Amino acid sequence: MLKFTEDHEWLALDGHVATVGITKHAAELLGDLVFVQVPAVGTKLAKGSAAAVVESVKAASDVFAPLDGEVTEVNDAAVSNPALVNEDPQGRGWLFKMKLADLKAFDALMDEAQYTKLTG
Amino acid sequence: MSGEASSTSGPAAAAGPLKRTPLHGLHGMLGARMVPFAGYEMPVQFAPGVLKEHIHTRAAASLFDVSHMGQIAVWPRSGRVADAAVALERIVPADVLGLGEGRQRYGFITNDQGGILDDLMVAHRGDHFLLVVNAARKEEDLRHLTSLLDHDCRIELLERALIALQGPAAEAALVRLAPGAIAMRFMDVRTLDIMGSPCTVVRAGYTGEDGFEISTPADVAREVAEGLLEDNNVQPAGLGARDSLRLEAGLCLYGADIDATTTPIEANLAWAIPSVRRTGGARAGGFPGSHVVLAQATCGTTRLRVGLKPEGRAPVRAGAPIFAEEAGGAPVGTVTSGGFGPSLDAPVAMGYVPSSMSAAGTRVFAEVRGKRLAATVAALPFIPTHYKRGAGR
């Protein structure tokens, strides 16, 4: 089950590791991405800190760490082909995976219905 | 995720409700995403988005609403158009007197320090001159023109729409409605009848492509735009694509690359000041700040606007400090425009560097998110331009 943040990120949990990306809604608003920067594996992220960057022709946007944790894997395919994020933002266009410090914090995030209500 | 301030939202709008152009209703119908720009509600992009609109412009043709720009007629009180030319030369360091009827030139309005108050196009319309100025500057320009030229000229802000039709398919699309356009060359200006209305058409633009800027009476603007959009090669495009197109073409954006603190020489616009207005010329100087500008034209300046090609894939955007070295030292310059060039499939930028570092091929470093990224000083424009020049011009 996907969880969502007010900053338009989605998370999918597998054990203690969450895959993080930007939502379909965010990808549509940003338009065609031309540059993606992801954190280095091993980076310790504090919730709300700038973790990744996605850039369109016009503007750069920070992707904030949705929760506390440590980066375990990054999506090199999205870095080498930013268009992948536009094509499949909530799937193959994921940005990074992080081992969560606190699983309860994950449960407290919005579910899809709540997020849809926020962006609707 | 959070967006940085996008450069399409500036310049800051004055307080009060946003103005709408005569094409506002059409934008709504075409699904534009509207943003405030220079006090107007303007389309930043349509459904395809900035990147695809940009690519389409260079491949076929795009229609841009640029009605927010100021169209100012300068009429000689004497009835002799040369008197208006002489008057304009008191504020613009261009060869206005030598401008032929039906021709347009690029120029700028300078302040007493030689800084640029605005950049503009000036067209000889037979019995008057037509200026096209930046939206964010038009009220100030009007005050400036009126205060300095009122004795000799009547200054009139025209309430007309302005449609830019840009790209290799622009000529065919316009010729379908106005056959006379075929005979026009780069920087020609003509009155053409389009769908029954007299329109002022200039073969020029802000994209580096062949194309036209079409000034129409406000009440027929939508009809003309829809007529042009009937050509399948013509798609609407917004200010976002207009900005990335002009950046690849190496063209200055007022308020970003040039402003009251940059002189035309520093801005690498010396080409627009002809020898007749320079030291030793028949009509040398005589414009505000000429002592500064002409001295710089002769002796050079300490800084220059240059093109910058970042070596990696990361865009380097306006405001990024420029350093001479990869580590240490103080900034030596600033990026004034930057982003991603869709036609080049690479980041592109412009900025000011010390003149000693302005030669093409010089390596500099721009700081982005705390990291210094290597960039190379590059000749402008970044892309080959495709203006339809006439023989001998």
Short mmCIF file of C-alpha atoms in Angstrom, two decimals:
data_model
loop_
_atom_site.label_atom_id
_atom_site.label_comp_id
_atom_site.label_asym_id
_atom_site.label_seq_id
_atom_site.Cartn_x
_atom_site.Cartn_y
_atom_site.Cartn_z
CA MET A 1 0.00 0.00 0.00
CA LEU A 2 1.38 3.41 -0.95
CA LYS A 3 1.66 6.23 1.56
CA PHE A 4 1.88 9.91 0.67
CA THR A 5 3.25 13.18 2.04
CA GLU A 6 2.01 16.76 1.78
CA ASP A 7 5.19 17.45 -0.19
CA HIS A 8 3.92 15.15 -2.96
CA GLU A 9 6.12 12.14 -2.35
CA TRP A 10 4.95 8.54 -2.27
CA LEU A 11 6.43 5.69 -0.23
CA ALA A 12 6.10 1.92 -0.60
CA LEU A 13 7.26 -0.22 2.32
CA ASP A 14 9.06 -3.56 2.05
CA GLY A 15 10.22 -4.71 5.49
CA HIS A 16 12.02 -1.72 6.95
CA VAL A 17 12.91 -0.20 3.57
CA ALA A 18 10.72 2.40 1.89
CA THR A 19 10.92 3.20 -1.82
CA VAL A 20 10.43 6.94 -2.39
CA GLY A 21 9.36 8.87 -5.48
CA ILE A 22 7.33 11.88 -6.54
CA THR A 23 3.60 11.50 -7.09
CA LYS A 24 1.86 11.42 -10.45
CA HIS A 25 0.28 14.74 -9.48
CA ALA A 26 3.72 16.29 -8.83
CA ALA A 27 5.16 14.90 -12.07
CA GLU A 28 2.29 16.44 -14.03
CA LEU A 29 2.77 19.82 -12.36
CA LEU A 30 6.54 19.82 -12.96
CA GLY A 31 6.30 18.79 -16.59
CA ASP A 32 9.09 17.06 -18.48
CA LEU A 33 12.05 16.49 -16.20
CA VAL A 34 15.54 17.05 -17.61
CA PHE A 35 17.68 16.39 -14.53
CA VAL A 36 17.43 14.14 -11.48
CA GLN A 37 19.87 14.13 -8.57
CA VAL A 38 19.63 11.45 -5.88
CA PRO A 39 21.42 11.15 -2.52
CA ALA A 40 24.44 8.89 -2.12
CA VAL A 41 23.82 5.42 -0.71
CA GLY A 42 24.52 5.55 3.00
CA THR A 43 23.33 9.13 3.45
CA LYS A 44 21.47 9.59 6.73
CA LEU A 45 18.35 11.60 6.02
CA ALA A 46 16.41 13.66 8.54
CA LYS A 47 12.71 14.12 7.80
CA GLY A 48 12.20 17.36 5.87
CA SER A 49 15.80 17.74 4.70
CA ALA A 50 16.55 18.07 0.97
CA ALA A 51 17.19 14.52 -0.24
CA ALA A 52 16.92 14.64 -4.03
CA VAL A 53 16.44 17.25 -6.75
CA VAL A 54 14.20 17.09 -9.81
CA GLU A 55 14.51 19.75 -12.50
CA SER A 56 12.35 20.73 -15.43
CA VAL A 57 13.40 23.11 -18.21
CA LYS A 58 12.17 25.97 -16.06
CA ALA A 59 12.83 25.16 -12.43
CA ALA A 60 14.59 23.05 -9.83
CA SER A 61 12.57 21.42 -7.04
CA ASP A 62 13.84 19.75 -3.89
CA VAL A 63 12.51 16.35 -2.92
CA PHE A 64 12.46 16.27 0.87
CA ALA A 65 13.15 13.22 2.99
CA PRO A 66 9.68 12.01 3.93
CA LEU A 67 10.89 10.37 7.17
CA ASP A 68 14.11 9.76 9.10
CA GLY A 69 16.29 6.99 7.69
CA GLU A 70 19.33 5.91 5.71
CA VAL A 71 19.59 5.66 1.92
CA THR A 72 20.10 2.05 0.84
CA GLU A 73 19.68 2.22 -2.94
CA VAL A 74 19.12 4.81 -5.68
CA ASN A 75 17.47 4.60 -9.09
CA ASP A 76 20.29 5.12 -11.59
CA ALA A 77 17.84 4.60 -14.46
CA ALA A 78 15.95 7.76 -13.43
CA VAL A 79 19.22 9.69 -13.16
CA SER A 80 20.35 8.71 -16.64
CA ASN A 81 16.86 9.11 -18.11
CA PRO A 82 14.79 11.70 -16.16
CA ALA A 83 11.88 11.15 -18.58
CA LEU A 84 11.31 7.84 -16.78
CA VAL A 85 9.97 9.82 -13.82
CA ASN A 86 7.34 11.45 -16.06
CA GLU A 87 6.44 8.16 -17.75
CA ASP A 88 5.97 6.15 -14.55
CA PRO A 89 6.38 8.38 -11.49
CA GLN A 90 4.84 5.90 -9.03
CA GLY A 91 6.63 2.88 -10.47
CA ARG A 92 9.82 2.63 -12.52
CA GLY A 93 10.47 6.32 -11.91
CA TRP A 94 11.20 5.89 -8.18
CA LEU A 95 14.10 7.94 -6.82
CA PHE A 96 15.67 6.25 -3.80
CA LYS A 97 15.13 3.63 -1.09
CA MET A 98 15.66 4.33 2.58
CA LYS A 99 15.77 2.15 5.69
CA LEU A 100 13.29 3.79 8.03
CA ALA A 101 14.29 4.68 11.58
CA ASP A 102 10.71 4.42 12.83
CA LEU A 103 8.05 2.23 11.22
CA LYS A 104 5.26 3.84 13.23
CA ALA A 105 5.99 7.15 11.49
CA PHE A 106 5.31 5.41 8.17
CA ASP A 107 1.89 4.26 9.35
CA ALA A 108 1.01 7.84 10.26
CA LEU A 109 1.47 9.09 6.68
CA MET A 110 -1.53 9.76 4.40
CA ASP A 111 -3.11 6.96 2.45
CA GLU A 112 -4.08 7.40 -1.21
CA ALA A 113 -7.63 8.57 -0.44
CA GLN A 114 -6.35 11.26 1.93
CA TYR A 115 -3.72 12.39 -0.58
CA THR A 116 -6.23 12.52 -3.43
CA LYS A 117 -8.46 14.69 -1.25
CA LEU A 118 -5.50 17.02 -0.62
CA THR A 119 -4.68 17.47 -4.29
CA GLY A 120 -8.20 17.31 -5.64
CA MET B 1 8.76 18.24 -2.81
CA SER B 2 8.82 21.96 -3.19
CA GLY B 3 9.37 24.21 -6.18
CA GLU B 4 11.85 27.01 -6.22
CA ALA B 5 10.61 30.35 -7.44
CA SER B 6 10.36 29.88 -11.17
CA SER B 7 11.73 32.66 -13.34
CA THR B 8 8.52 32.66 -15.35
CA SER B 9 6.67 34.16 -12.38
CA GLY B 10 8.86 37.29 -12.34
CA PRO B 11 9.13 40.20 -12.75
CA ALA B 12 7.14 40.99 -9.66
CA ALA B 13 3.69 42.20 -10.46
CA ALA B 14 2.43 45.51 -9.18
CA ALA B 15 -0.35 45.31 -6.62
CA GLY B 16 -3.88 45.10 -8.00
CA PRO B 17 -5.79 42.76 -10.24
CA LEU B 18 -3.93 41.11 -13.07
CA LYS B 19 -4.56 42.48 -16.53
CA ARG B 20 -5.71 40.22 -19.32
CA THR B 21 -4.68 40.28 -22.96
CA PRO B 22 -7.19 40.13 -25.83
CA LEU B 23 -6.26 36.43 -26.22
CA HIS B 24 -7.20 35.51 -22.64
CA GLY B 25 -10.35 33.67 -23.66
CA LEU B 26 -8.48 31.69 -26.30
CA HIS B 27 -5.83 30.63 -23.78
CA GLY B 28 -8.55 29.25 -21.54
CA MET B 29 -10.03 27.29 -24.41
CA LEU B 30 -6.60 25.93 -25.37
CA GLY B 31 -5.93 24.68 -21.83
CA ALA B 32 -3.14 27.09 -20.90
CA ARG B 33 -1.61 27.12 -17.45
CA MET B 34 -1.74 30.80 -16.51
CA VAL B 35 0.74 32.64 -14.29
CA PRO B 36 1.17 36.26 -13.22
CA PHE B 37 3.83 37.99 -15.30
CA ALA B 38 4.58 41.71 -15.30
CA GLY B 39 1.09 42.50 -14.04
CA TYR B 40 -0.63 40.28 -16.61
CA GLU B 41 -2.19 36.88 -16.45
CA MET B 42 -0.15 35.03 -19.09
CA PRO B 43 0.11 31.45 -20.37
CA VAL B 44 3.34 29.85 -19.11
CA GLN B 45 2.62 26.61 -20.97
CA PHE B 46 -0.07 24.58 -22.70
CA ALA B 47 -0.77 20.85 -22.39
CA PRO B 48 2.40 19.60 -24.17
CA GLY B 49 4.61 21.48 -21.70
CA VAL B 50 7.68 23.69 -22.03
CA LEU B 51 10.04 21.07 -23.44
CA LYS B 52 7.75 19.88 -26.24
CA GLU B 53 6.61 23.43 -27.06
CA HIS B 54 10.26 24.43 -27.39
CA ILE B 55 11.11 21.51 -29.68
CA HIS B 56 7.97 22.13 -31.77
CA THR B 57 8.93 25.77 -32.30
CA ARG B 58 12.28 24.83 -33.85
CA ALA B 59 10.72 21.98 -35.87
CA ALA B 60 7.53 23.68 -37.13
CA ALA B 61 5.99 26.85 -35.65
CA SER B 62 4.53 28.17 -32.42
CA LEU B 63 2.15 30.99 -31.65
CA PHE B 64 2.95 33.09 -28.58
CA ASP B 65 0.78 35.78 -27.02
CA VAL B 66 3.11 38.67 -26.27
CA SER B 67 0.38 41.29 -25.98
CA HIS B 68 1.73 42.27 -22.56
CA MET B 69 4.64 44.00 -24.24
CA GLY B 70 4.42 47.74 -24.75
CA GLN B 71 3.76 49.07 -28.24
CA ILE B 72 4.54 52.77 -28.31
CA ALA B 73 4.11 55.09 -31.30
CA VAL B 74 6.40 58.12 -31.49
CA TRP B 75 4.95 60.84 -33.73
CA PRO B 76 6.94 63.92 -34.79
CA ARG B 77 5.07 67.09 -33.81
CA SER B 78 6.61 68.79 -36.86
CA GLY B 79 5.24 66.15 -39.20
CA ARG B 80 8.79 65.40 -40.34
CA VAL B 81 9.72 61.87 -39.34
CA ALA B 82 13.45 62.74 -39.28
CA ASP B 83 12.71 65.05 -36.33
CA ALA B 84 11.38 62.06 -34.39
CA ALA B 85 14.51 60.09 -35.37
CA VAL B 86 16.78 62.84 -34.07
CA ALA B 87 14.73 63.01 -30.87
CA LEU B 88 14.90 59.23 -30.34
CA GLU B 89 18.67 59.36 -30.77
CA ARG B 90 18.74 61.53 -27.63
CA ILE B 91 17.65 58.49 -25.59
CA VAL B 92 18.68 55.46 -27.69
CA PRO B 93 22.31 54.92 -28.85
CA ALA B 94 21.27 53.45 -32.18
CA ASP B 95 21.29 54.77 -35.75
CA VAL B 96 17.63 55.80 -35.85
CA LEU B 97 18.17 58.54 -38.41
CA GLY B 98 19.74 56.01 -40.78
CA LEU B 99 16.92 53.52 -40.35
CA GLY B 100 15.06 53.09 -43.63
CA GLU B 101 11.28 53.18 -43.90
CA GLY B 102 9.90 49.69 -43.32
CA ARG B 103 12.92 48.55 -41.31
CA GLN B 104 13.39 47.74 -37.63
CA ARG B 105 16.42 47.84 -35.34
CA TYR B 106 17.34 46.64 -31.86
CA GLY B 107 18.36 49.21 -29.28
CA PHE B 108 18.12 50.23 -25.65
CA ILE B 109 17.29 53.19 -23.45
CA THR B 110 20.22 54.19 -21.23
CA ASN B 111 20.41 56.07 -17.93
CA ASP B 112 22.93 58.75 -16.95
CA GLN B 113 25.39 56.09 -15.79
CA GLY B 114 25.12 54.18 -19.07
CA GLY B 115 22.97 51.45 -17.49
CA ILE B 116 20.15 49.93 -19.50
CA LEU B 117 16.65 51.17 -18.56
CA ASP B 118 15.07 48.91 -21.17
CA ASP B 119 15.87 47.18 -24.42
CA LEU B 120 13.55 47.63 -27.37
CA MET B 121 12.85 47.37 -31.05
CA VAL B 122 12.40 50.55 -33.06
CA ALA B 123 10.64 50.41 -36.42
CA HIS B 124 10.36 53.13 -39.08
CA ARG B 125 6.69 53.29 -40.05
CA GLY B 126 6.94 56.09 -42.64
CA ASP B 127 5.36 58.94 -40.69
CA HIS B 128 6.27 57.76 -37.18
CA PHE B 129 8.36 55.26 -35.23
CA LEU B 130 6.98 52.23 -33.45
CA LEU B 131 8.76 51.01 -30.33
CA VAL B 132 8.19 47.59 -28.77
CA VAL B 133 9.32 47.56 -25.14
CA ASN B 134 9.26 45.13 -22.22
CA ALA B 135 5.98 44.65 -20.38
CA ALA B 136 7.47 45.30 -16.96
CA ARG B 137 9.08 48.52 -18.19
CA LYS B 138 6.41 50.09 -20.37
CA GLU B 139 4.94 52.52 -17.83
CA GLU B 140 8.41 53.72 -16.84
CA ASP B 141 9.45 53.93 -20.51
CA LEU B 142 6.39 56.04 -21.27
CA ARG B 143 7.26 58.49 -18.48
CA HIS B 144 10.87 58.60 -19.66
CA LEU B 145 9.98 59.12 -23.32
CA THR B 146 7.40 61.74 -22.50
CA SER B 147 9.70 63.68 -20.19
CA LEU B 148 12.61 63.72 -22.63
CA LEU B 149 10.85 63.88 -26.02
CA ASP B 150 7.59 65.69 -25.34
CA HIS B 151 8.77 68.92 -27.00
CA ASP B 152 9.35 67.18 -30.32
CA CYS B 153 7.17 64.08 -30.26
CA ARG B 154 3.76 62.86 -29.29
CA ILE B 155 4.12 59.57 -27.39
CA GLU B 156 1.21 57.15 -27.67
CA LEU B 157 0.80 53.77 -25.96
CA LEU B 158 -1.08 51.57 -28.44
CA GLU B 159 -3.78 49.28 -27.05
CA ARG B 160 -3.15 46.48 -29.51
CA ALA B 161 -2.47 42.78 -29.27
CA LEU B 162 0.90 41.29 -30.24
CA ILE B 163 1.20 37.75 -31.56
CA ALA B 164 4.58 36.12 -32.16
CA LEU B 165 4.60 33.38 -34.79
CA GLN B 166 7.98 31.66 -34.66
CA GLY B 167 9.64 28.73 -36.38
CA PRO B 168 10.49 27.37 -39.83
CA ALA B 169 6.79 26.86 -40.67
CA ALA B 170 5.84 30.42 -39.66
CA GLU B 171 6.24 31.86 -43.14
CA ALA B 172 3.89 29.38 -44.80
CA ALA B 173 1.31 29.79 -42.04
CA LEU B 174 1.27 33.57 -42.31
CA VAL B 175 1.44 33.66 -46.10
CA ARG B 176 -1.79 31.65 -46.20
CA LEU B 177 -3.55 34.62 -44.56
CA ALA B 178 -1.31 37.43 -45.81
CA PRO B 179 0.49 36.65 -49.10
CA GLY B 180 2.56 39.83 -48.76
CA ALA B 181 4.57 38.27 -45.93
CA ILE B 182 6.56 36.19 -48.41
CA ALA B 183 8.48 39.24 -49.65
CA MET B 184 9.57 40.30 -46.16
CA ARG B 185 13.12 39.80 -44.90
CA PHE B 186 14.53 39.76 -41.36
CA MET B 187 13.70 43.04 -39.58
CA ASP B 188 11.32 44.25 -42.31
CA VAL B 189 8.11 45.84 -41.06
CA ARG B 190 4.94 46.12 -43.17
CA THR B 191 1.26 46.76 -42.81
CA LEU B 192 -0.46 43.58 -44.00
CA ASP B 193 -4.16 42.93 -44.25
CA ILE B 194 -4.94 39.82 -42.20
CA MET B 195 -8.54 38.57 -42.22
CA GLY B 196 -9.73 42.02 -43.17
CA SER B 197 -7.80 43.97 -40.55
CA PRO B 198 -4.66 46.07 -40.99
CA CYS B 199 -1.87 44.47 -38.95
CA THR B 200 1.67 45.68 -38.38
CA VAL B 201 3.94 42.74 -39.15
CA VAL B 202 7.67 42.54 -38.37
CA ARG B 203 9.82 39.65 -39.53
CA ALA B 204 11.67 39.13 -36.25
CA GLY B 205 11.26 37.44 -32.91
CA TYR B 206 12.84 36.21 -29.71
CA THR B 207 13.59 32.56 -30.46
CA GLY B 208 16.50 32.51 -32.93
CA GLU B 209 14.12 31.14 -35.57
CA ASP B 210 12.59 32.80 -38.60
CA GLY B 211 9.23 34.24 -37.72
CA PHE B 212 6.98 37.24 -37.33
CA GLU B 213 5.56 39.50 -34.67
CA ILE B 214 2.07 40.57 -35.61
CA SER B 215 0.46 43.62 -34.03
CA THR B 216 -3.31 43.48 -34.43
CA PRO B 217 -6.20 45.66 -33.31
CA ALA B 218 -7.31 44.19 -29.95
CA ASP B 219 -10.78 43.23 -31.19
CA VAL B 220 -9.50 41.00 -34.01
CA ALA B 221 -6.57 39.40 -32.15
CA ARG B 222 -8.43 36.20 -31.35
CA GLU B 223 -9.68 35.80 -34.90
CA VAL B 224 -6.15 36.26 -36.27
CA ALA B 225 -4.66 33.84 -33.72
CA GLU B 226 -7.31 31.23 -34.51
CA GLY B 227 -6.70 31.75 -38.21
CA LEU B 228 -2.99 31.06 -37.75
CA LEU B 229 -3.70 28.04 -35.51
CA GLU B 230 -5.79 26.49 -38.29
CA ASP B 231 -2.47 25.57 -39.88
CA ASN B 232 -1.63 22.17 -38.39
CA ASN B 233 2.03 23.13 -38.13
CA VAL B 234 1.19 25.94 -35.71
CA GLN B 235 0.74 25.13 -32.02
CA PRO B 236 0.29 27.50 -29.09
CA ALA B 237 3.29 27.94 -26.80
CA GLY B 238 3.76 29.78 -23.54
CA LEU B 239 6.26 32.04 -21.83
CA GLY B 240 8.19 29.01 -20.53
CA ALA B 241 9.21 27.91 -24.02
CA ARG B 242 9.74 31.51 -25.06
CA ASP B 243 12.32 31.81 -22.27
CA SER B 244 14.22 28.60 -23.09
CA LEU B 245 14.17 29.47 -26.81
CA ARG B 246 15.60 32.95 -26.26
CA LEU B 247 18.24 31.55 -23.89
CA GLU B 248 19.48 29.07 -26.52
CA ALA B 249 19.49 31.97 -29.00
CA GLY B 250 21.68 33.97 -26.60
CA LEU B 251 19.17 36.81 -26.36
CA CYS B 252 19.00 38.99 -23.25
CA LEU B 253 16.07 39.03 -20.85
CA TYR B 254 15.57 42.46 -19.33
CA GLY B 255 15.69 42.31 -15.53
CA ALA B 256 17.86 39.19 -15.63
CA ASP B 257 20.75 39.60 -18.09
CA ILE B 258 20.53 43.36 -18.42
CA ASP B 259 19.24 46.10 -16.14
CA ALA B 260 20.03 49.62 -14.91
CA THR B 261 23.32 48.39 -13.42
CA THR B 262 24.68 46.84 -16.63
CA THR B 263 25.91 48.89 -19.58
CA PRO B 264 25.41 47.82 -23.20
CA ILE B 265 29.16 47.21 -23.53
CA GLU B 266 29.27 45.01 -20.42
CA ALA B 267 26.22 43.18 -21.75
CA ASN B 268 28.08 42.40 -24.98
CA LEU B 269 25.58 44.45 -26.97
CA ALA B 270 28.18 46.78 -28.47
CA TRP B 271 27.14 45.53 -31.92
CA ALA B 272 23.90 47.50 -31.54
CA ILE B 273 25.79 50.81 -31.22
CA PRO B 274 26.93 51.75 -34.75
CA SER B 275 30.11 53.71 -35.47
CA VAL B 276 28.09 56.84 -36.33
CA ARG B 277 27.06 57.09 -32.63
CA ARG B 278 30.52 56.28 -31.27
CA THR B 279 33.51 58.51 -30.57
CA GLY B 280 34.58 60.04 -33.88
CA GLY B 281 31.22 59.34 -35.52
CA ALA B 282 29.08 62.05 -37.15
CA ARG B 283 26.44 61.83 -34.39
CA ALA B 284 28.65 60.53 -31.57
CA GLY B 285 27.11 60.34 -28.11
CA GLY B 286 24.24 62.64 -27.18
CA PHE B 287 22.39 59.94 -25.21
CA PRO B 288 22.26 59.54 -21.42
CA GLY B 289 25.42 57.98 -20.03
CA SER B 290 27.22 58.30 -23.38
CA HIS B 291 30.47 59.33 -21.65
CA VAL B 292 30.50 55.97 -19.83
CA VAL B 293 29.29 53.82 -22.73
CA LEU B 294 31.57 55.33 -25.37
CA ALA B 295 34.63 55.17 -23.11
CA GLN B 296 33.86 51.49 -22.50
CA ALA B 297 33.35 50.92 -26.23
CA THR B 298 36.89 52.20 -26.79
CA CYS B 299 38.74 50.96 -23.71
CA GLY B 300 36.75 47.89 -22.75
CA THR B 301 35.06 46.91 -19.49
CA THR B 302 36.05 44.91 -16.44
CA ARG B 303 33.21 42.39 -16.93
CA LEU B 304 31.29 40.94 -19.87
CA ARG B 305 28.15 38.90 -20.44
CA VAL B 306 29.08 35.50 -21.86
CA GLY B 307 27.46 32.21 -22.72
CA LEU B 308 28.17 29.33 -20.33
CA LYS B 309 27.93 25.63 -21.07
CA PRO B 310 27.87 23.55 -17.89
CA GLU B 311 29.93 20.40 -18.41
CA GLY B 312 27.50 18.03 -16.69
CA ARG B 313 23.75 17.52 -16.96
CA ALA B 314 22.78 19.73 -14.01
CA PRO B 315 21.20 23.04 -15.00
CA VAL B 316 22.92 26.13 -13.60
CA ARG B 317 20.31 28.77 -12.94
CA ALA B 318 20.11 32.53 -12.46
CA GLY B 319 21.80 33.74 -9.29
CA ALA B 320 24.47 31.03 -9.14
CA PRO B 321 27.82 32.58 -8.19
CA ILE B 322 30.71 32.01 -10.62
CA PHE B 323 34.21 31.17 -9.39
CA ALA B 324 37.55 31.02 -11.17
CA GLU B 325 38.64 27.93 -9.27
CA GLU B 326 37.06 24.68 -8.21
CA ALA B 327 37.78 25.47 -4.56
CA GLY B 328 38.46 28.63 -2.58
CA GLY B 329 38.45 32.25 -3.68
CA ALA B 330 35.67 34.78 -3.87
CA PRO B 331 32.99 34.78 -6.60
CA VAL B 332 34.13 36.49 -9.81
CA GLY B 333 30.71 36.72 -11.43
CA THR B 334 27.08 35.63 -11.45
CA VAL B 335 24.82 33.57 -13.67
CA THR B 336 21.99 35.81 -14.92
CA SER B 337 19.96 33.28 -16.96
CA GLY B 338 20.21 29.54 -16.95
CA GLY B 339 18.28 26.38 -17.47
CA PHE B 340 18.06 23.47 -19.80
CA GLY B 341 18.26 23.89 -23.57
CA PRO B 342 15.87 21.32 -25.05
CA SER B 343 17.26 21.65 -28.59
CA LEU B 344 20.83 21.23 -27.34
CA ASP B 345 19.72 18.53 -24.89
CA ALA B 346 22.07 20.13 -22.41
CA PRO B 347 22.09 22.83 -19.75
CA VAL B 348 22.86 26.38 -20.94
CA ALA B 349 23.40 29.65 -19.11
CA MET B 350 24.54 33.23 -19.49
CA GLY B 351 26.25 35.39 -16.94
CA TYR B 352 28.85 38.02 -16.22
CA VAL B 353 32.52 37.14 -15.82
CA PRO B 354 35.67 39.29 -15.64
CA SER B 355 36.70 40.35 -19.17
CA SER B 356 39.96 38.46 -18.66
CA MET B 357 37.91 35.26 -18.39
CA SER B 358 35.48 35.96 -21.23
CA ALA B 359 37.29 34.14 -24.06
CA ALA B 360 35.39 31.15 -25.44
CA GLY B 361 36.78 27.95 -23.96
CA THR B 362 37.66 29.48 -20.57
CA ARG B 363 36.74 27.10 -17.75
CA VAL B 364 34.82 28.54 -14.79
CA PHE B 365 32.84 27.05 -11.90
CA ALA B 366 29.25 27.84 -10.96
CA GLU B 367 28.03 26.99 -7.48
CA VAL B 368 24.82 24.95 -7.41
CA ARG B 369 23.46 23.61 -4.10
CA GLY B 370 26.85 24.13 -2.46
CA LYS B 371 28.85 22.37 -5.19
CA ARG B 372 31.02 24.02 -7.80
CA LEU B 373 30.14 22.68 -11.24
CA ALA B 374 32.51 23.21 -14.15
CA ALA B 375 31.25 25.26 -17.11
CA THR B 376 32.91 26.53 -20.26
CA VAL B 377 32.56 30.03 -21.67
CA ALA B 378 30.84 29.57 -25.03
CA ALA B 379 30.12 31.75 -28.04
CA LEU B 380 26.55 33.00 -28.38
CA PRO B 381 24.11 32.01 -29.73
CA PHE B 382 24.21 28.40 -28.53
CA ILE B 383 22.17 27.28 -31.53
CA PRO B 384 22.52 28.41 -35.16
CA THR B 385 19.94 31.10 -35.88
CA HIS B 386 17.66 30.86 -38.91
CA TYR B 387 16.75 34.43 -39.71
CA LYS B 388 15.65 35.06 -43.29
CA ARG B 389 18.12 37.74 -44.21
CA GLY B 390 17.94 39.64 -47.46
CA ALA B 391 20.88 40.07 -49.81
CA GLY B 392 23.26 42.81 -48.74
CA ARG B 393 21.81 43.30 -45.28
#
